[in-house]
C-alpha positions as semicolon CSV with decimal commas, in nm:
position;residue;x (nm);y (nm);z (nm)
1;M;8,162;10,901;8,956
2;I;8,266;10,548;9,044
3;D;8,446;10,412;9,348
4;A;8,733;10,166;9,321
5;V;8,767;9,935;9,622
6;F;9,098;9,770;9,707
7;K;9,111;9,501;9,978
8;Y;9,449;9,355;10,067
9;S;9,683;9,277;10,356
10;P;9,854;9,607;10,447
11;M;10,152;9,410;10,578
12;M;10,207;9,268;10,227
13;H;10,079;9,535;9,984
14;N;9,971;9,893;9,932
15;V;9,802;10,091;9,654
16;V;9,969;10,387;9,487
17;Q;9,789;10,611;9,239
18;V;10,045;10,699;8,972
19;D;10,051;10,866;8,631
20;Q;10,090;10,671;8,306
21;A;10,471;10,687;8,322
22;G;10,467;10,552;8,678
23;Y;10,234;10,274;8,566
24;D;10,443;10,184;8,261
25;G;10,773;10,193;8,452
26;C;10,646;10,071;8,791
27;K;10,783;10,385;8,955
28;V;10,638;10,566;9,257
29;G;10,687;10,943;9,240
30;A;10,725;11,181;9,532
31;G;10,378;11,332;9,482
32;D;10,189;11,007;9,418
33;K;9,898;10,928;9,650
34;K;9,964;10,618;9,864
35;Y;9,698;10,410;10,035
36;A;9,781;10,151;10,298
37;S;9,469;10,070;10,502
38;G;9,402;9,734;10,339
39;N;9,046;9,847;10,268
40;D;9,067;10,155;10,045
41;R;8,773;10,319;9,866
42;I;8,887;10,568;9,604
43;T;8,644;10,786;9,408
44;L;8,747;10,798;9,043
45;A;8,695;11,101;8,821
46;A;8,626;11,058;8,450
47;G;8,925;10,950;8,245
48;K;9,208;10,703;8,295
49;V;9,353;10,631;8,639
50;F;9,654;10,412;8,716
51;F;9,734;10,213;9,030
52;I;10,032;9,999;9,126
53;C;10,150;9,811;9,433
54;G;10,447;10,006;9,569
55;F;10,611;9,708;9,741
56;S;10,937;9,593;9,584
57;R;10,892;9,399;9,257
58;H;10,513;9,360;9,300
59;C;10,427;9,596;9,013
60;A;10,692;9,442;8,788
61;N;10,531;9,105;8,857
62;G;10,189;9,233;8,743
63;M;10,029;9,399;9,046
64;K;9,900;9,704;8,862
65;I;9,573;9,816;8,708
66;A;9,458;10,089;8,471
67;V;9,095;10,199;8,500
68;A;8,907;10,405;8,241
69;T;8,579;10,572;8,340
70;K;8,332;10,788;8,153
């Protein structure tokens, strides 16, 4: 397994783990895992994982990432 590390200002951003539809549409769902420490370490399982910034318009302006692991 691999860890993803996200460092950011928690006053300005967050990290939300979403599914592919959430990633494609920049939508945060009720069950999506939200991180807001500003220094998040997330262990990734094999496969594709999607993250977006949940702050207004951030994802639509490109603050999102898809990660594929083996």
